[in-house]
Amino acid sequence: MGRRFDNILGTVGHTPVVRINRLAPPGIELFVKLESFNPMGSVKDRLALGVIEDAERRGQLKPGQTVIEATSGNTGIGLAMVCAQKGYPLVVTMAENFSVERRRMMRFLGARVVLTPAAEKGSGMLAKAVELAARHGWFLCRQFENEANAEFHSRTTAVEIVEDFADVGLDCWVTGFGTGGTLKGVARVLREQSPATRIVVCEPDNSPLLGSGLRQSRAADGAPAASHPSFRPHLMQGWTPDFISGLTEEAVNEGLIDEVVPVSGDEALRLSRELACREGIFCGITAGATLAGGLQLARRSPPGTRILCMLPDTGERYLSTPLFADIETEMTAQELEISRSTPGYRFDRPSSAPPAPAAPAVAATPGAEAFLTELLSDPDRPVVMFALEWCEFCWSLRKLFARLALDYHSVDLDSARFQRNSEGTAIRAALSDRTGCVTIPQVFIGGDFVGGCTEVFDEFGSGRLQQRLQDAGVAFDSSVSVDPYSLLPAWLHPRS
């Protein structure tokens, strides 16, 4: 904190340990390590940096080579950050049932996301990554068995924990497992440097892979040969894929686990929300699940017991999951009651805000008329949209044009380019004189006025827009099928 870094990768690690106050049983010192403080919001930033830098040192990853990995999301987000900074293309494979926020974050960071059928589970997305790596010569991270994953945690996460509790000692360390990197990497250091610390591992109660005592079948290369027989789908994204990873199995075989605690999905959801509402800690479902395991342990521990729980990530990548199912987007009854407790600024009353002062009228100028004439007769720019940078209707049209892979020219009338001498306002006045329409956006194809957002949407639905584009010789993806009104923000949707 407060230091200068050469690039974003220098900010990975050194996450804070925070005491839990209102949720902890009396007499128990309960702490959490907030891995959401990593730059991309999860513990998997450590894994991503460790695996890539190890591959670079070993010469396994060449400059410009594509990186590929199977991920439930957080590893892919971390890898996308590392690859963006270092200049490697990234492809991730991910089962379709993981949250859409994760896909969008990875794509925003420049990665390509290949989805696999949910029915194929985690082993399906892993097999797809192996298949693609072999076919294209890409570097496969192998996070589930790559020792560099565990080693990075031994050098960073474990050292941080030992240092943070050096003066008081730590009785129990609680974690989940997914790749097994955090588990193995931290546990072996605690065994050596803090042998009195019990290592407790949590897993879903309806999917007890470790608790079952059944071994994982493996192929010759050590990868899982099939789904574990005890696996069942569960709520904890990032916890417990449908196999026991190689790193987790090594932790078991080395005797690094003292206890396995089953956790229910309902408890995971409840405690994620409780952490937010009662402790001000915003985290994901697996964090709530780990805390649930820690609280089970706390309730049967003697006073003075000191427990640390790993909280793997932040809550923002769970917005489309059951974690937020009960969180309203519109005002609740209580919120409406608060609104109605004072007379102004309400949806059920006329506006009480003073009217904004009218802007001085700007008429169309000869320069604006000439600009329109030249632009709308330009054969190299057959599709023109007059827009406003902030306008939600304009952005909805941009989404449709992007789906169609349509090349168009956007004239953003409120942009800095058109602010000099009210040029944008003059062009808008010239547009209104020409089309009789005062609203924005306005779309032209081949010099002909099509209309605004809803007119373009309706023409797309009827097929008329596609015909206009063909007649004007404009290339576009004619296979696209979408309800264009679904591209509007919910609060603008006329059919909701």
Short mmCIF file of C-alpha atoms in Angstrom, two decimals:
data_model
loop_
_atom_site.label_atom_id
_atom_site.label_comp_id
_atom_site.label_asym_id
_atom_site.label_seq_id
_atom_site.Cartn_x
_atom_site.Cartn_y
_atom_site.Cartn_z
CA MET A 1 0.00 0.00 0.00
CA GLY A 2 1.37 3.42 -0.89
CA ARG A 3 4.21 1.98 -2.96
CA ARG A 4 5.04 2.47 -6.63
CA PHE A 5 5.01 -0.55 -8.97
CA ASP A 6 6.48 -1.08 -12.41
CA ASN A 7 3.29 -2.81 -13.57
CA ILE A 8 0.07 -4.33 -12.24
CA LEU A 9 1.71 -7.70 -11.53
CA GLY A 10 3.67 -6.21 -8.65
CA THR A 11 0.41 -5.74 -6.74
CA VAL A 12 -0.36 -9.46 -6.51
CA GLY A 13 -0.29 -10.76 -2.93
CA HIS A 14 0.19 -9.06 0.44
CA THR A 15 -3.56 -9.32 1.07
CA PRO A 16 -4.91 -8.20 4.47
CA VAL A 17 -6.03 -10.33 7.39
CA VAL A 18 -9.18 -8.89 9.00
CA ARG A 19 -10.83 -9.82 12.28
CA ILE A 20 -14.44 -11.01 12.24
CA ASN A 21 -16.34 -9.31 15.05
CA ARG A 22 -20.11 -9.63 14.86
CA LEU A 23 -20.26 -13.15 13.38
CA ALA A 24 -17.62 -14.77 15.60
CA PRO A 25 -18.72 -16.83 18.64
CA PRO A 26 -17.80 -15.31 22.01
CA GLY A 27 -14.25 -16.01 23.07
CA ILE A 28 -13.06 -17.10 19.61
CA GLU A 29 -10.57 -15.03 17.61
CA LEU A 30 -11.80 -15.45 14.06
CA PHE A 31 -9.93 -13.87 11.17
CA VAL A 32 -10.27 -13.90 7.38
CA LYS A 33 -7.65 -13.35 4.68
CA LEU A 34 -9.18 -11.17 1.97
CA GLU A 35 -7.87 -12.42 -1.37
CA SER A 36 -10.25 -10.02 -3.10
CA PHE A 37 -7.55 -7.40 -2.51
CA ASN A 38 -5.53 -8.96 -5.34
CA PRO A 39 -5.71 -6.79 -8.49
CA MET A 40 -8.30 -8.94 -10.29
CA GLY A 41 -10.21 -9.71 -7.11
CA SER A 42 -9.29 -13.32 -6.30
CA VAL A 43 -6.68 -15.70 -4.93
CA LYS A 44 -6.19 -17.07 -8.45
CA ASP A 45 -4.16 -14.00 -9.41
CA ARG A 46 -1.34 -15.65 -7.46
CA LEU A 47 -1.70 -18.90 -9.38
CA ALA A 48 -1.78 -17.12 -12.73
CA LEU A 49 1.38 -15.12 -12.08
CA GLY A 50 3.22 -18.10 -10.60
CA VAL A 51 2.43 -20.48 -13.46
CA ILE A 52 3.26 -18.01 -16.24
CA GLU A 53 6.53 -16.82 -14.70
CA ASP A 54 7.60 -20.42 -14.00
CA ALA A 55 6.90 -21.37 -17.65
CA GLU A 56 8.94 -18.38 -18.81
CA ARG A 57 11.90 -19.35 -16.62
CA ARG A 58 11.80 -22.94 -17.87
CA GLY A 59 11.52 -21.89 -21.52
CA GLN A 60 8.16 -23.67 -21.86
CA LEU A 61 6.38 -20.45 -22.90
CA LYS A 62 7.76 -18.58 -25.89
CA PRO A 63 7.21 -14.88 -26.68
CA GLY A 64 3.88 -14.41 -28.43
CA GLN A 65 2.76 -18.00 -27.80
CA THR A 66 -0.92 -18.50 -26.95
CA VAL A 67 -1.74 -19.57 -23.40
CA ILE A 68 -4.71 -21.84 -22.75
CA GLU A 69 -6.36 -23.10 -19.58
CA ALA A 70 -9.60 -24.61 -18.30
CA THR A 71 -11.19 -22.48 -15.61
CA SER A 72 -14.38 -21.84 -13.67
CA GLY A 73 -13.53 -18.16 -14.05
CA ASN A 74 -11.17 -16.76 -11.45
CA THR A 75 -8.05 -18.44 -12.83
CA GLY A 76 -9.02 -17.23 -16.30
CA ILE A 77 -9.48 -13.67 -15.04
CA GLY A 78 -6.09 -13.77 -13.35
CA LEU A 79 -4.46 -15.25 -16.44
CA ALA A 80 -6.12 -12.61 -18.61
CA MET A 81 -4.50 -9.90 -16.49
CA VAL A 82 -1.05 -11.54 -16.58
CA CYS A 83 -1.23 -12.32 -20.30
CA ALA A 84 -2.43 -8.80 -21.12
CA GLN A 85 0.50 -7.28 -19.25
CA LYS A 86 3.05 -9.68 -20.72
CA GLY A 87 1.67 -9.76 -24.26
CA TYR A 88 0.49 -13.37 -24.59
CA PRO A 89 -2.78 -14.24 -26.35
CA LEU A 90 -5.08 -16.20 -24.02
CA VAL A 91 -7.82 -18.76 -24.67
CA VAL A 92 -9.82 -20.19 -21.79
CA THR A 93 -12.28 -23.06 -21.78
CA MET A 94 -15.15 -22.84 -19.32
CA ALA A 95 -18.33 -24.81 -18.70
CA GLU A 96 -21.37 -22.81 -19.78
CA ASN A 97 -23.02 -22.90 -16.33
CA PHE A 98 -20.46 -20.63 -14.65
CA SER A 99 -21.46 -17.00 -14.14
CA VAL A 100 -21.58 -14.75 -17.20
CA GLU A 101 -19.79 -11.97 -15.31
CA ARG A 102 -16.63 -14.08 -15.44
CA ARG A 103 -16.82 -14.56 -19.20
CA ARG A 104 -17.31 -10.87 -19.78
CA MET A 105 -14.44 -9.92 -17.50
CA MET A 106 -12.07 -12.26 -19.33
CA ARG A 107 -13.16 -11.00 -22.73
CA PHE A 108 -12.85 -7.41 -21.51
CA LEU A 109 -9.24 -8.20 -20.63
CA GLY A 110 -8.65 -9.50 -24.16
CA ALA A 111 -9.07 -13.26 -23.66
CA ARG A 112 -11.12 -15.56 -25.86
CA VAL A 113 -13.61 -17.77 -24.01
CA VAL A 114 -14.60 -21.18 -25.41
CA LEU A 115 -17.64 -22.59 -23.62
CA THR A 116 -18.21 -26.30 -23.07
CA PRO A 117 -21.52 -28.07 -22.31
CA ALA A 118 -22.54 -27.98 -18.65
CA ALA A 119 -23.30 -31.70 -18.80
CA GLU A 120 -19.58 -32.37 -19.44
CA LYS A 121 -18.72 -30.69 -16.11
CA GLY A 122 -15.22 -29.54 -15.15
CA SER A 123 -13.56 -32.56 -16.71
CA GLY A 124 -15.13 -31.60 -20.06
CA MET A 125 -13.69 -28.10 -20.07
CA LEU A 126 -10.32 -29.53 -19.03
CA ALA A 127 -10.39 -32.09 -21.84
CA LYS A 128 -11.25 -29.34 -24.33
CA ALA A 129 -8.26 -27.28 -23.18
CA VAL A 130 -5.95 -30.29 -23.59
CA GLU A 131 -7.39 -30.96 -27.04
CA LEU A 132 -6.94 -27.36 -28.21
CA ALA A 133 -3.41 -27.11 -26.79
CA ALA A 134 -2.35 -30.27 -28.64
CA ARG A 135 -3.97 -29.17 -31.88
CA HIS A 136 -2.53 -25.64 -31.97
CA GLY A 137 0.73 -25.93 -30.03
CA TRP A 138 -0.49 -23.61 -27.28
CA PHE A 139 0.96 -23.53 -23.74
CA LEU A 140 -1.39 -25.36 -21.35
CA CYS A 141 -1.14 -24.08 -17.77
CA ARG A 142 -2.29 -27.35 -16.13
CA GLN A 143 -3.30 -25.51 -12.96
CA PHE A 144 -4.66 -28.67 -11.33
CA GLU A 145 -1.31 -30.47 -11.28
CA ASN A 146 1.28 -27.77 -11.95
CA GLU A 147 3.66 -27.56 -9.00
CA ALA A 148 4.31 -23.90 -9.83
CA ASN A 149 0.78 -23.20 -8.59
CA ALA A 150 1.52 -24.59 -5.12
CA GLU A 151 5.06 -23.19 -5.08
CA PHE A 152 3.86 -19.61 -5.58
CA HIS A 153 1.54 -20.00 -2.57
CA SER A 154 4.42 -21.39 -0.51
CA ARG A 155 6.51 -18.32 -1.37
CA THR A 156 3.77 -15.73 -0.90
CA THR A 157 0.48 -16.70 0.78
CA ALA A 158 2.04 -18.98 3.37
CA VAL A 159 4.79 -16.51 4.24
CA GLU A 160 2.24 -13.73 4.69
CA ILE A 161 0.18 -15.90 7.07
CA VAL A 162 3.19 -16.95 9.15
CA GLU A 163 4.34 -13.35 9.44
CA ASP A 164 0.87 -12.04 10.30
CA PHE A 165 0.54 -14.48 13.23
CA ALA A 166 4.19 -14.71 14.27
CA ASP A 167 3.58 -12.87 17.55
CA VAL A 168 0.43 -14.71 18.67
CA GLY A 169 0.33 -18.05 16.87
CA LEU A 170 -2.43 -19.61 14.78
CA ASP A 171 -4.50 -22.57 15.95
CA CYS A 172 -6.46 -23.38 12.77
CA TRP A 173 -6.22 -22.51 9.10
CA VAL A 174 -9.41 -23.11 7.07
CA THR A 175 -9.62 -23.32 3.29
CA GLY A 176 -11.53 -24.88 0.45
CA PHE A 177 -9.88 -26.70 -2.41
CA GLY A 178 -10.22 -26.47 -6.16
CA THR A 179 -6.90 -26.73 -7.90
CA GLY A 180 -5.26 -27.63 -4.59
CA GLY A 181 -2.57 -25.00 -5.10
CA THR A 182 -3.49 -22.85 -2.09
CA LEU A 183 -4.04 -25.94 0.05
CA LYS A 184 -0.78 -27.71 -0.75
CA GLY A 185 1.38 -24.60 -1.00
CA VAL A 186 0.29 -23.07 2.31
CA ALA A 187 -0.19 -26.29 4.29
CA ARG A 188 3.33 -27.61 3.77
CA VAL A 189 4.84 -24.33 5.01
CA LEU A 190 2.54 -24.30 8.05
CA ARG A 191 3.53 -27.89 8.84
CA GLU A 192 7.17 -26.80 8.91
CA GLN A 193 6.99 -23.34 10.46
CA SER A 194 3.78 -23.50 12.51
CA PRO A 195 3.30 -27.20 13.31
CA ALA A 196 0.66 -26.53 15.98
CA THR A 197 -1.69 -25.08 13.35
CA ARG A 198 -4.47 -27.49 12.37
CA ILE A 199 -5.26 -27.53 8.65
CA VAL A 200 -8.99 -27.80 7.96
CA VAL A 201 -10.37 -28.25 4.45
CA CYS A 202 -13.99 -27.55 3.48
CA GLU A 203 -16.00 -29.10 0.67
CA PRO A 204 -19.69 -29.12 -0.38
CA ASP A 205 -21.74 -31.46 1.80
CA ASN A 206 -23.60 -32.82 -1.23
CA SER A 207 -20.37 -33.46 -3.15
CA PRO A 208 -17.95 -35.03 -0.64
CA LEU A 209 -14.98 -35.98 -2.79
CA LEU A 210 -12.40 -35.99 0.00
CA GLY A 211 -14.90 -37.07 2.63
CA SER A 212 -15.91 -40.11 0.60
CA GLY A 213 -12.50 -41.71 0.91
CA LEU A 214 -12.77 -42.87 -2.70
CA ARG A 215 -9.72 -42.40 -4.91
CA GLN A 216 -9.71 -40.43 -8.12
CA SER A 217 -9.10 -42.46 -11.27
CA ARG A 218 -6.25 -41.05 -13.35
CA ALA A 219 -4.87 -41.33 -16.84
CA ALA A 220 -1.21 -42.17 -17.47
CA ASP A 221 -0.24 -38.47 -17.43
CA GLY A 222 -1.84 -37.93 -14.02
CA ALA A 223 -4.89 -36.06 -15.31
CA PRO A 224 -8.30 -37.25 -14.08
CA ALA A 225 -9.57 -40.15 -16.19
CA ALA A 226 -13.23 -39.62 -15.27
CA SER A 227 -15.54 -37.71 -12.95
CA HIS A 228 -15.22 -38.68 -9.32
CA PRO A 229 -18.08 -41.03 -8.34
CA SER A 230 -19.06 -38.82 -5.38
CA PHE A 231 -19.33 -35.59 -7.36
CA ARG A 232 -22.69 -33.84 -7.50
CA PRO A 233 -23.39 -30.32 -8.85
CA HIS A 234 -23.13 -27.69 -6.10
CA LEU A 235 -23.38 -23.93 -5.55
CA MET A 236 -19.74 -23.16 -4.80
CA GLN A 237 -18.25 -22.04 -8.12
CA GLY A 238 -14.49 -22.56 -8.00
CA TRP A 239 -14.67 -25.18 -5.26
CA THR A 240 -14.44 -28.89 -5.94
CA PRO A 241 -14.61 -29.63 -9.66
CA ASP A 242 -15.88 -33.09 -10.61
CA PHE A 243 -12.46 -34.58 -9.88
CA ILE A 244 -9.76 -34.45 -7.22
CA SER A 245 -6.90 -32.44 -8.66
CA GLY A 246 -3.38 -33.78 -8.66
CA LEU A 247 -2.21 -31.09 -6.23
CA THR A 248 -5.06 -31.86 -3.82
CA GLU A 249 -4.30 -35.57 -3.94
CA GLU A 250 -0.65 -34.84 -3.17
CA ALA A 251 -1.72 -32.80 -0.14
CA VAL A 252 -3.81 -35.74 1.07
CA ASN A 253 -1.01 -38.25 0.49
CA GLU A 254 1.51 -36.04 2.32
CA GLY A 255 -0.75 -35.89 5.38
CA LEU A 256 -1.26 -32.14 5.15
CA ILE A 257 -4.97 -32.22 6.03
CA ASP A 258 -6.12 -32.64 9.64
CA GLU A 259 -9.86 -32.46 9.07
CA VAL A 260 -12.42 -32.24 6.26
CA VAL A 261 -15.56 -30.21 7.02
CA PRO A 262 -18.71 -30.48 4.86
CA VAL A 263 -20.55 -27.22 4.15
CA SER A 264 -24.07 -26.78 2.77
CA GLY A 265 -24.85 -24.51 -0.14
CA ASP A 266 -27.51 -22.69 1.87
CA GLU A 267 -24.99 -21.89 4.60
CA ALA A 268 -22.51 -20.65 2.02
CA LEU A 269 -25.09 -18.25 0.56
CA ARG A 270 -26.27 -17.11 3.98
CA LEU A 271 -22.82 -16.35 5.28
CA SER A 272 -21.74 -14.56 2.11
CA ARG A 273 -24.67 -12.21 2.71
CA GLU A 274 -23.97 -12.00 6.44
CA LEU A 275 -20.36 -11.05 5.77
CA ALA A 276 -21.61 -8.19 3.62
CA CYS A 277 -24.44 -6.97 5.86
CA ARG A 278 -22.83 -7.47 9.28
CA GLU A 279 -19.08 -7.16 8.65
CA GLY A 280 -18.98 -4.97 5.53
CA ILE A 281 -16.97 -7.63 3.65
CA PHE A 282 -18.10 -8.15 0.06
CA CYS A 283 -17.20 -11.63 -1.11
CA GLY A 284 -18.29 -14.59 -3.21
CA ILE A 285 -20.06 -17.85 -2.42
CA THR A 286 -16.89 -19.83 -1.70
CA ALA A 287 -15.86 -17.22 0.84
CA GLY A 288 -19.16 -17.70 2.65
CA ALA A 289 -18.64 -21.45 2.44
CA THR A 290 -15.14 -21.23 3.95
CA LEU A 291 -16.42 -19.01 6.76
CA ALA A 292 -19.22 -21.53 7.36
CA GLY A 293 -16.60 -24.22 7.86
CA GLY A 294 -14.62 -21.92 10.13
CA LEU A 295 -17.70 -21.22 12.25
CA GLN A 296 -18.42 -24.94 12.59
CA LEU A 297 -14.91 -25.32 13.92
CA ALA A 298 -15.23 -22.26 16.17
CA ARG A 299 -18.40 -23.47 17.85
CA ARG A 300 -16.65 -26.61 19.13
CA SER A 301 -13.31 -24.98 19.98
CA PRO A 302 -12.23 -23.78 23.45
CA PRO A 303 -12.15 -20.05 24.25
CA GLY A 304 -9.10 -18.28 22.95
CA THR A 305 -8.85 -20.39 19.80
CA ARG A 306 -7.44 -18.38 16.90
CA ILE A 307 -8.80 -19.32 13.44
CA LEU A 308 -7.97 -17.94 9.99
CA CYS A 309 -10.30 -18.54 7.01
CA MET A 310 -9.30 -17.96 3.39
CA LEU A 311 -11.85 -15.82 1.51
CA PRO A 312 -11.02 -16.46 -2.16
CA ASP A 313 -12.73 -13.68 -4.09
CA THR A 314 -15.04 -10.71 -4.39
CA GLY A 315 -18.81 -10.82 -4.85
CA GLU A 316 -19.19 -8.88 -8.11
CA ARG A 317 -18.67 -11.95 -10.31
CA TYR A 318 -21.72 -13.62 -8.74
CA LEU A 319 -24.39 -11.10 -9.74
CA SER A 320 -26.17 -13.61 -12.01
CA THR A 321 -25.99 -16.49 -9.50
CA PRO A 322 -28.30 -17.52 -6.64
CA LEU A 323 -26.23 -15.33 -4.30
CA PHE A 324 -28.08 -12.28 -5.66
CA ALA A 325 -31.41 -13.98 -6.38
CA ASP A 326 -33.20 -12.10 -3.59
CA ILE A 327 -31.59 -8.73 -4.27
CA GLU A 328 -34.11 -6.46 -5.97
CA THR A 329 -33.31 -4.09 -8.81
CA GLU A 330 -36.46 -2.01 -8.24
CA MET A 331 -37.48 -0.32 -5.00
CA THR A 332 -38.77 -2.63 -2.30
CA ALA A 333 -41.88 -1.87 -0.22
CA GLN A 334 -39.70 -0.43 2.54
CA GLU A 335 -37.82 1.74 0.08
CA LEU A 336 -41.07 3.00 -1.43
CA GLU A 337 -42.27 3.86 2.05
CA ILE A 338 -39.11 5.87 2.65
CA SER A 339 -39.57 7.65 -0.69
CA ARG A 340 -43.18 8.53 0.15
CA SER A 341 -42.26 9.92 3.56
CA THR A 342 -41.38 13.25 1.87
CA PRO A 343 -43.36 14.93 -0.90
CA GLY A 344 -40.81 15.58 -3.66
CA TYR A 345 -38.70 13.70 -6.20
CA ARG A 346 -41.07 10.74 -6.52
CA PHE A 347 -42.17 8.63 -9.46
CA ASP A 348 -45.84 8.92 -8.44
CA ARG A 349 -45.77 12.74 -8.41
CA PRO A 350 -45.00 15.39 -10.99
CA SER A 351 -41.35 16.38 -11.00
CA SER A 352 -40.46 18.82 -8.22
CA ALA A 353 -37.09 19.68 -9.64
CA PRO A 354 -36.80 23.21 -10.95
CA PRO A 355 -36.75 23.30 -14.73
CA ALA A 356 -33.32 23.49 -16.27
CA PRO A 357 -32.60 26.80 -17.95
CA ALA A 358 -33.28 26.60 -21.65
CA ALA A 359 -30.18 26.48 -23.79
CA PRO A 360 -29.99 29.23 -26.37
CA ALA A 361 -31.37 28.05 -29.69
CA VAL A 362 -28.78 27.28 -32.34
CA ALA A 363 -29.95 27.25 -35.92
CA ALA A 364 -28.56 25.16 -38.73
CA THR A 365 -25.61 26.81 -40.39
CA PRO A 366 -24.40 26.59 -43.99
CA GLY A 367 -21.37 24.70 -42.68
CA ALA A 368 -23.57 22.16 -40.91
CA GLU A 369 -25.73 21.71 -44.04
CA ALA A 370 -22.63 21.19 -46.16
CA PHE A 371 -21.26 18.68 -43.66
CA LEU A 372 -24.47 16.65 -43.85
CA THR A 373 -24.63 16.75 -47.63
CA GLU A 374 -21.03 15.64 -48.03
CA LEU A 375 -21.23 12.88 -45.42
CA LEU A 376 -24.53 11.40 -46.57
CA SER A 377 -23.38 11.26 -50.20
CA ASP A 378 -20.03 9.61 -49.38
CA PRO A 379 -20.02 6.16 -51.07
CA ASP A 380 -17.31 4.95 -48.68
CA ARG A 381 -19.60 5.55 -45.69
CA PRO A 382 -22.99 4.13 -46.65
CA VAL A 383 -24.16 3.59 -43.04
CA VAL A 384 -24.12 6.71 -40.85
CA MET A 385 -25.48 7.09 -37.33
CA PHE A 386 -25.81 10.49 -35.69
CA ALA A 387 -25.49 9.77 -31.99
CA LEU A 388 -24.72 11.04 -28.50
CA GLU A 389 -21.89 9.41 -26.54
CA TRP A 390 -23.94 8.97 -23.36
CA CYS A 391 -27.23 7.91 -24.96
CA GLU A 392 -28.56 4.46 -23.97
CA PHE A 393 -30.60 4.20 -27.19
CA CYS A 394 -27.46 4.88 -29.21
CA TRP A 395 -25.55 2.20 -27.33
CA SER A 396 -28.37 -0.28 -27.91
CA LEU A 397 -28.08 0.38 -31.65
CA ARG A 398 -24.31 -0.04 -31.42
CA LYS A 399 -24.89 -3.47 -29.88
CA LEU A 400 -27.12 -4.49 -32.80
CA PHE A 401 -24.60 -3.24 -35.36
CA ALA A 402 -21.84 -5.12 -33.54
CA ARG A 403 -23.91 -8.33 -33.67
CA LEU A 404 -24.34 -7.79 -37.41
CA ALA A 405 -20.59 -7.13 -37.86
CA LEU A 406 -21.73 -3.97 -39.61
CA ASP A 407 -19.24 -1.26 -40.51
CA TYR A 408 -20.80 2.13 -39.85
CA HIS A 409 -19.74 5.72 -39.26
CA SER A 410 -20.84 7.29 -35.99
CA VAL A 411 -21.09 11.07 -35.66
CA ASP A 412 -21.16 11.70 -31.91
CA LEU A 413 -22.63 15.17 -31.72
CA ASP A 414 -21.71 15.69 -28.06
CA SER A 415 -18.09 14.67 -28.49
CA ALA A 416 -15.24 17.12 -28.02
CA ARG A 417 -14.72 17.29 -31.78
CA PHE A 418 -18.15 18.88 -32.30
CA GLN A 419 -18.22 21.14 -29.24
CA ARG A 420 -16.38 24.09 -30.82
CA ASN A 421 -18.72 26.95 -31.68
CA SER A 422 -21.75 24.70 -30.94
CA GLU A 423 -20.99 22.78 -34.14
CA GLY A 424 -22.74 19.64 -32.90
CA THR A 425 -25.89 21.59 -32.05
CA ALA A 426 -25.89 23.19 -35.48
CA ILE A 427 -25.56 19.81 -37.18
CA ARG A 428 -28.42 18.50 -35.05
CA ALA A 429 -30.56 21.46 -36.14
CA ALA A 430 -29.68 20.73 -39.77
CA LEU A 431 -30.62 17.08 -39.24
CA SER A 432 -33.98 18.09 -37.79
CA ASP A 433 -34.64 20.36 -40.78
CA ARG A 434 -33.82 17.50 -43.14
CA THR A 435 -35.67 14.62 -41.45
CA GLY A 436 -38.36 16.36 -39.38
CA CYS A 437 -37.10 14.30 -36.42
CA VAL A 438 -35.74 16.01 -33.29
CA THR A 439 -34.56 12.92 -31.38
CA ILE A 440 -31.21 11.13 -31.48
CA PRO A 441 -30.01 8.66 -32.77
CA GLN A 442 -30.76 9.06 -36.44
CA VAL A 443 -29.57 6.43 -38.92
CA PHE A 444 -29.03 6.76 -42.67
CA ILE A 445 -28.26 3.99 -45.19
CA GLY A 446 -27.09 4.96 -48.66
CA GLY A 447 -28.17 8.53 -47.95
CA ASP A 448 -31.72 7.51 -47.06
CA PHE A 449 -33.09 8.25 -43.60
CA VAL A 450 -34.10 5.05 -41.77
CA GLY A 451 -35.13 6.50 -38.41
CA GLY A 452 -34.18 6.31 -34.76
CA CYS A 453 -33.50 3.37 -32.49
CA THR A 454 -36.93 1.76 -32.44
CA GLU A 455 -37.47 2.31 -36.17
CA VAL A 456 -34.20 0.52 -36.92
CA PHE A 457 -35.15 -2.26 -34.50
CA ASP A 458 -38.54 -2.67 -36.20
CA GLU A 459 -36.96 -2.69 -39.65
CA PHE A 460 -34.51 -5.37 -38.50
CA GLY A 461 -37.40 -7.46 -37.17
CA SER A 462 -39.30 -7.17 -40.46
CA GLY A 463 -36.23 -7.80 -42.60
CA ARG A 464 -36.44 -4.37 -44.21
CA LEU A 465 -33.14 -3.24 -42.65
CA GLN A 466 -31.32 -6.26 -44.10
CA GLN A 467 -32.78 -5.48 -47.53
CA ARG A 468 -31.64 -1.85 -47.31
CA LEU A 469 -28.12 -2.99 -46.47
CA GLN A 470 -28.05 -5.43 -49.38
CA ASP A 471 -29.34 -2.79 -51.80
CA ALA A 472 -26.60 -0.41 -50.62
CA GLY A 473 -23.93 -3.11 -51.03
CA VAL A 474 -23.10 -3.15 -47.32
CA ALA A 475 -21.55 -6.32 -45.91
CA PHE A 476 -23.12 -7.75 -42.74
CA ASP A 477 -23.78 -11.08 -41.04
CA SER A 478 -27.17 -12.13 -42.38
CA SER A 479 -27.33 -15.18 -40.08
CA VAL A 480 -27.84 -13.07 -36.94
CA SER A 481 -31.12 -13.70 -35.15
CA VAL A 482 -31.88 -11.57 -32.10
CA ASP A 483 -34.76 -9.62 -30.61
CA PRO A 484 -33.24 -6.15 -30.88
CA TYR A 485 -35.40 -4.86 -28.04
CA SER A 486 -33.55 -7.23 -25.72
CA LEU A 487 -30.48 -5.04 -26.31
CA LEU A 488 -32.08 -2.10 -24.52
CA PRO A 489 -31.30 -1.55 -20.83
CA ALA A 490 -34.13 -2.90 -18.67
CA TRP A 491 -35.32 0.56 -17.63
CA LEU A 492 -35.74 1.55 -21.30
CA HIS A 493 -37.40 -1.68 -22.43
CA PRO A 494 -40.81 -0.78 -23.87
CA ARG A 495 -42.09 -4.35 -23.65
CA SER A 496 -41.26 -5.10 -20.01
#
